[in-house]
Amino acid sequence: MTAATTKRNHRLRRPLFVYEGASELRKRATSWVPAANVSETAEEYIIRLAVPGMDRPCFQIHASGKELVISGKKELSTESDAAGKSTYEYNYSAWERSFGLPEDADTALTQATYTNGELVLHIPRNIAAIDSGEVDVFIY
């Protein structure tokens, strides 16, 4: 093992803590996707996403063939006018998750519920499931 610095008042030839893909790392650090738990039973597939603080209209669930895309957008703006000074704050967040589904997943009968910050999708299994084309899923 070698020392990180050589002599006092001498610079290293290259910086020690520079990551070559820093811009890519920064991009990944600022984008957020919700955590997902995927499970299956004999009757259905279950996808659970942790998305607290959102409302039902913020979500879009779309199935095309055997691909399920779940996305969400939220805009928040606040205004305050105190002591003659106006303050406006805006926050916008968007995310998207996609899942490849097995052949026996019947996307036409997919049900979704959103309660207490958890979005739960129930995708029934059907051996005779045909490709139902493009389907938008309503959230109860």
PDB file of C-alpha atoms in Angstrom:
ATOM      1  CA  MET A   1       0.000   0.000   0.000  1.00  0.00           C
ATOM      2  CA  THR A   2       1.316   3.449  -0.862  1.00  0.00           C
ATOM      3  CA  ALA A   3       0.703   6.785   0.735  1.00  0.00           C
ATOM      4  CA  ALA A   4      -1.892   9.097  -0.778  1.00  0.00           C
ATOM      5  CA  THR A   5       0.435  12.073  -0.913  1.00  0.00           C
ATOM      6  CA  THR A   6       4.107  12.183  -1.693  1.00  0.00           C
ATOM      7  CA  LYS A   7       5.795  15.237  -0.210  1.00  0.00           C
ATOM      8  CA  ARG A   8       4.534  18.412   1.234  1.00  0.00           C
ATOM      9  CA  ASN A   9       3.878  21.187  -1.324  1.00  0.00           C
ATOM     10  CA  HIS A  10       3.839  18.691  -4.184  1.00  0.00           C
ATOM     11  CA  ARG A  11       0.659  17.928  -6.032  1.00  0.00           C
ATOM     12  CA  LEU A  12      -0.389  14.497  -7.091  1.00  0.00           C
ATOM     13  CA  ARG A  13      -0.484  13.869 -10.816  1.00  0.00           C
ATOM     14  CA  ARG A  14      -4.187  13.082 -10.676  1.00  0.00           C
ATOM     15  CA  PRO A  15      -6.879  13.923  -8.132  1.00  0.00           C
ATOM     16  CA  LEU A  16      -7.631  11.122  -5.708  1.00  0.00           C
ATOM     17  CA  PHE A  17     -11.395  11.249  -5.472  1.00  0.00           C
ATOM     18  CA  VAL A  18     -12.525  11.952  -9.009  1.00  0.00           C
ATOM     19  CA  TYR A  19     -14.988   9.491 -10.448  1.00  0.00           C
ATOM     20  CA  GLU A  20     -14.748   9.303 -14.227  1.00  0.00           C
ATOM     21  CA  GLY A  21     -18.512   8.950 -14.661  1.00  0.00           C
ATOM     22  CA  ALA A  22     -19.424  11.707 -12.205  1.00  0.00           C
ATOM     23  CA  SER A  23     -22.095  13.205 -14.452  1.00  0.00           C
ATOM     24  CA  GLU A  24     -23.770   9.804 -14.844  1.00  0.00           C
ATOM     25  CA  LEU A  25     -23.600   9.232 -11.096  1.00  0.00           C
ATOM     26  CA  ARG A  26     -25.104  12.658 -10.455  1.00  0.00           C
ATOM     27  CA  LYS A  27     -27.893  11.966 -12.935  1.00  0.00           C
ATOM     28  CA  ARG A  28     -28.758   8.682 -11.221  1.00  0.00           C
ATOM     29  CA  ALA A  29     -28.639  10.301  -7.791  1.00  0.00           C
ATOM     30  CA  THR A  30     -31.216  12.943  -8.722  1.00  0.00           C
ATOM     31  CA  SER A  31     -33.696  10.593 -10.369  1.00  0.00           C
ATOM     32  CA  TRP A  32     -35.974   8.594  -8.107  1.00  0.00           C
ATOM     33  CA  VAL A  33     -38.047   5.499  -8.687  1.00  0.00           C
ATOM     34  CA  PRO A  34     -40.216   3.884  -6.041  1.00  0.00           C
ATOM     35  CA  ALA A  35     -39.230   0.610  -4.446  1.00  0.00           C
ATOM     36  CA  ALA A  36     -41.180  -2.368  -5.772  1.00  0.00           C
ATOM     37  CA  ASN A  37     -41.951  -5.790  -4.352  1.00  0.00           C
ATOM     38  CA  VAL A  38     -43.051  -8.439  -6.828  1.00  0.00           C
ATOM     39  CA  SER A  39     -44.617 -11.682  -5.648  1.00  0.00           C
ATOM     40  CA  GLU A  40     -46.752 -14.412  -7.115  1.00  0.00           C
ATOM     41  CA  THR A  41     -49.367 -16.881  -5.988  1.00  0.00           C
ATOM     42  CA  ALA A  42     -51.039 -19.717  -7.842  1.00  0.00           C
ATOM     43  CA  GLU A  43     -53.784 -17.320  -8.990  1.00  0.00           C
ATOM     44  CA  GLU A  44     -52.044 -13.999  -9.610  1.00  0.00           C
ATOM     45  CA  TYR A  45     -48.948 -11.803  -9.728  1.00  0.00           C
ATOM     46  CA  ILE A  46     -48.761  -8.962  -7.208  1.00  0.00           C
ATOM     47  CA  ILE A  47     -46.705  -5.778  -7.626  1.00  0.00           C
ATOM     48  CA  ARG A  48     -46.448  -3.393  -4.662  1.00  0.00           C
ATOM     49  CA  LEU A  49     -44.890   0.062  -4.992  1.00  0.00           C
ATOM     50  CA  ALA A  50     -44.117   2.407  -2.098  1.00  0.00           C
ATOM     51  CA  VAL A  51     -45.208   5.870  -3.275  1.00  0.00           C
ATOM     52  CA  PRO A  52     -46.209   7.969  -0.259  1.00  0.00           C
ATOM     53  CA  GLY A  53     -47.523  11.485  -0.648  1.00  0.00           C
ATOM     54  CA  MET A  54     -49.120  11.027  -4.055  1.00  0.00           C
ATOM     55  CA  ASP A  55     -52.774  11.037  -5.107  1.00  0.00           C
ATOM     56  CA  ARG A  56     -54.596   8.618  -7.405  1.00  0.00           C
ATOM     57  CA  PRO A  57     -54.730  11.055 -10.362  1.00  0.00           C
ATOM     58  CA  CYS A  58     -50.910  11.291 -10.284  1.00  0.00           C
ATOM     59  CA  PHE A  59     -50.504   7.696 -11.522  1.00  0.00           C
ATOM     60  CA  GLN A  60     -50.717   6.144 -14.966  1.00  0.00           C
ATOM     61  CA  ILE A  61     -50.663   2.389 -15.491  1.00  0.00           C
ATOM     62  CA  HIS A  62     -50.421   1.142 -19.041  1.00  0.00           C
ATOM     63  CA  ALA A  63     -50.014  -2.392 -20.361  1.00  0.00           C
ATOM     64  CA  SER A  64     -48.901  -3.098 -23.897  1.00  0.00           C
ATOM     65  CA  GLY A  65     -48.489  -6.740 -24.782  1.00  0.00           C
ATOM     66  CA  LYS A  66     -46.535  -8.316 -21.940  1.00  0.00           C
ATOM     67  CA  GLU A  67     -44.988  -5.061 -20.693  1.00  0.00           C
ATOM     68  CA  LEU A  68     -46.486  -3.110 -17.817  1.00  0.00           C
ATOM     69  CA  VAL A  69     -45.484   0.550 -17.386  1.00  0.00           C
ATOM     70  CA  ILE A  70     -46.300   2.389 -14.160  1.00  0.00           C
ATOM     71  CA  SER A  71     -45.562   6.111 -13.998  1.00  0.00           C
ATOM     72  CA  GLY A  72     -46.295   9.010 -11.715  1.00  0.00           C
ATOM     73  CA  LYS A  73     -46.046  12.791 -11.820  1.00  0.00           C
ATOM     74  CA  LYS A  74     -46.496  15.281  -9.039  1.00  0.00           C
ATOM     75  CA  GLU A  75     -46.373  19.058  -9.111  1.00  0.00           C
ATOM     76  CA  LEU A  76     -46.303  21.143  -5.972  1.00  0.00           C
ATOM     77  CA  SER A  77     -46.230  24.908  -5.741  1.00  0.00           C
ATOM     78  CA  THR A  78     -46.439  27.164  -2.732  1.00  0.00           C
ATOM     79  CA  GLU A  79     -46.782  30.909  -2.512  1.00  0.00           C
ATOM     80  CA  SER A  80     -46.261  33.112   0.495  1.00  0.00           C
ATOM     81  CA  ASP A  81     -46.523  36.837   0.904  1.00  0.00           C
ATOM     82  CA  ALA A  82     -45.083  37.970   4.218  1.00  0.00           C
ATOM     83  CA  ALA A  83     -43.898  41.464   5.086  1.00  0.00           C
ATOM     84  CA  GLY A  84     -44.322  42.633   1.514  1.00  0.00           C
ATOM     85  CA  LYS A  85     -42.049  39.935   0.085  1.00  0.00           C
ATOM     86  CA  SER A  86     -43.417  37.278  -2.203  1.00  0.00           C
ATOM     87  CA  THR A  87     -41.953  33.803  -2.259  1.00  0.00           C
ATOM     88  CA  TYR A  88     -42.817  31.129  -4.822  1.00  0.00           C
ATOM     89  CA  GLU A  89     -41.551  27.585  -4.608  1.00  0.00           C
ATOM     90  CA  TYR A  90     -42.101  24.914  -7.239  1.00  0.00           C
ATOM     91  CA  ASN A  91     -41.387  21.215  -7.092  1.00  0.00           C
ATOM     92  CA  TYR A  92     -41.910  18.737  -9.901  1.00  0.00           C
ATOM     93  CA  SER A  93     -41.163  15.056  -9.721  1.00  0.00           C
ATOM     94  CA  ALA A  94     -41.776  12.290 -12.232  1.00  0.00           C
ATOM     95  CA  TRP A  95     -40.839   8.622 -12.326  1.00  0.00           C
ATOM     96  CA  GLU A  96     -41.493   5.522 -14.392  1.00  0.00           C
ATOM     97  CA  ARG A  97     -41.086   1.784 -13.785  1.00  0.00           C
ATOM     98  CA  SER A  98     -41.617  -0.952 -16.331  1.00  0.00           C
ATOM     99  CA  PHE A  99     -42.060  -4.663 -15.751  1.00  0.00           C
ATOM    100  CA  GLY A 100     -41.876  -7.542 -18.200  1.00  0.00           C
ATOM    101  CA  LEU A 101     -44.752  -9.915 -17.543  1.00  0.00           C
ATOM    102  CA  PRO A 102     -44.846 -13.700 -17.980  1.00  0.00           C
ATOM    103  CA  GLU A 103     -46.857 -15.280 -20.775  1.00  0.00           C
ATOM    104  CA  ASP A 104     -49.720 -16.337 -18.483  1.00  0.00           C
ATOM    105  CA  ALA A 105     -50.331 -12.804 -17.119  1.00  0.00           C
ATOM    106  CA  ASP A 106     -53.734 -11.454 -18.150  1.00  0.00           C
ATOM    107  CA  THR A 107     -53.272  -7.674 -18.377  1.00  0.00           C
ATOM    108  CA  ALA A 108     -56.889  -7.077 -19.414  1.00  0.00           C
ATOM    109  CA  LEU A 109     -58.066  -8.074 -15.915  1.00  0.00           C
ATOM    110  CA  THR A 110     -55.427  -6.147 -13.943  1.00  0.00           C
ATOM    111  CA  GLN A 111     -56.709  -4.369 -10.835  1.00  0.00           C
ATOM    112  CA  ALA A 112     -54.917  -1.619  -8.917  1.00  0.00           C
ATOM    113  CA  THR A 113     -55.525  -0.012  -5.530  1.00  0.00           C
ATOM    114  CA  TYR A 114     -53.807   2.888  -3.786  1.00  0.00           C
ATOM    115  CA  THR A 115     -54.077   3.145  -0.008  1.00  0.00           C
ATOM    116  CA  ASN A 116     -51.781   4.568   2.658  1.00  0.00           C
ATOM    117  CA  GLY A 117     -48.955   5.349   0.227  1.00  0.00           C
ATOM    118  CA  GLU A 118     -48.853   1.892  -1.341  1.00  0.00           C
ATOM    119  CA  LEU A 119     -49.875   1.144  -4.921  1.00  0.00           C
ATOM    120  CA  VAL A 120     -50.838  -2.530  -5.287  1.00  0.00           C
ATOM    121  CA  LEU A 121     -51.459  -4.219  -8.637  1.00  0.00           C
ATOM    122  CA  HIS A 122     -53.107  -7.627  -8.951  1.00  0.00           C
ATOM    123  CA  ILE A 123     -52.478  -9.293 -12.305  1.00  0.00           C
ATOM    124  CA  PRO A 124     -54.400 -12.569 -12.643  1.00  0.00           C
ATOM    125  CA  ARG A 125     -52.858 -15.675 -14.168  1.00  0.00           C
ATOM    126  CA  ASN A 126     -54.672 -17.197 -17.101  1.00  0.00           C
ATOM    127  CA  ILE A 127     -53.214 -20.043 -19.142  1.00  0.00           C
ATOM    128  CA  ALA A 128     -55.379 -19.051 -22.101  1.00  0.00           C
ATOM    129  CA  ALA A 129     -54.450 -15.363 -21.840  1.00  0.00           C
ATOM    130  CA  ILE A 130     -54.294 -13.746 -25.238  1.00  0.00           C
ATOM    131  CA  ASP A 131     -52.506 -10.548 -26.101  1.00  0.00           C
ATOM    132  CA  SER A 132     -55.116  -7.921 -25.222  1.00  0.00           C
ATOM    133  CA  GLY A 133     -53.222  -5.135 -26.962  1.00  0.00           C
ATOM    134  CA  GLU A 134     -52.975  -1.826 -25.120  1.00  0.00           C
ATOM    135  CA  VAL A 135     -54.727  -1.528 -21.760  1.00  0.00           C
ATOM    136  CA  ASP A 136     -54.953   1.374 -19.309  1.00  0.00           C
ATOM    137  CA  VAL A 137     -55.534   0.265 -15.717  1.00  0.00           C
ATOM    138  CA  PHE A 138     -57.875   2.217 -13.430  1.00  0.00           C
ATOM    139  CA  ILE A 139     -56.787   2.700  -9.803  1.00  0.00           C
ATOM    140  CA  TYR A 140     -59.438   2.133  -7.134  1.00  0.00           C
TER     141      TYR A 140
END
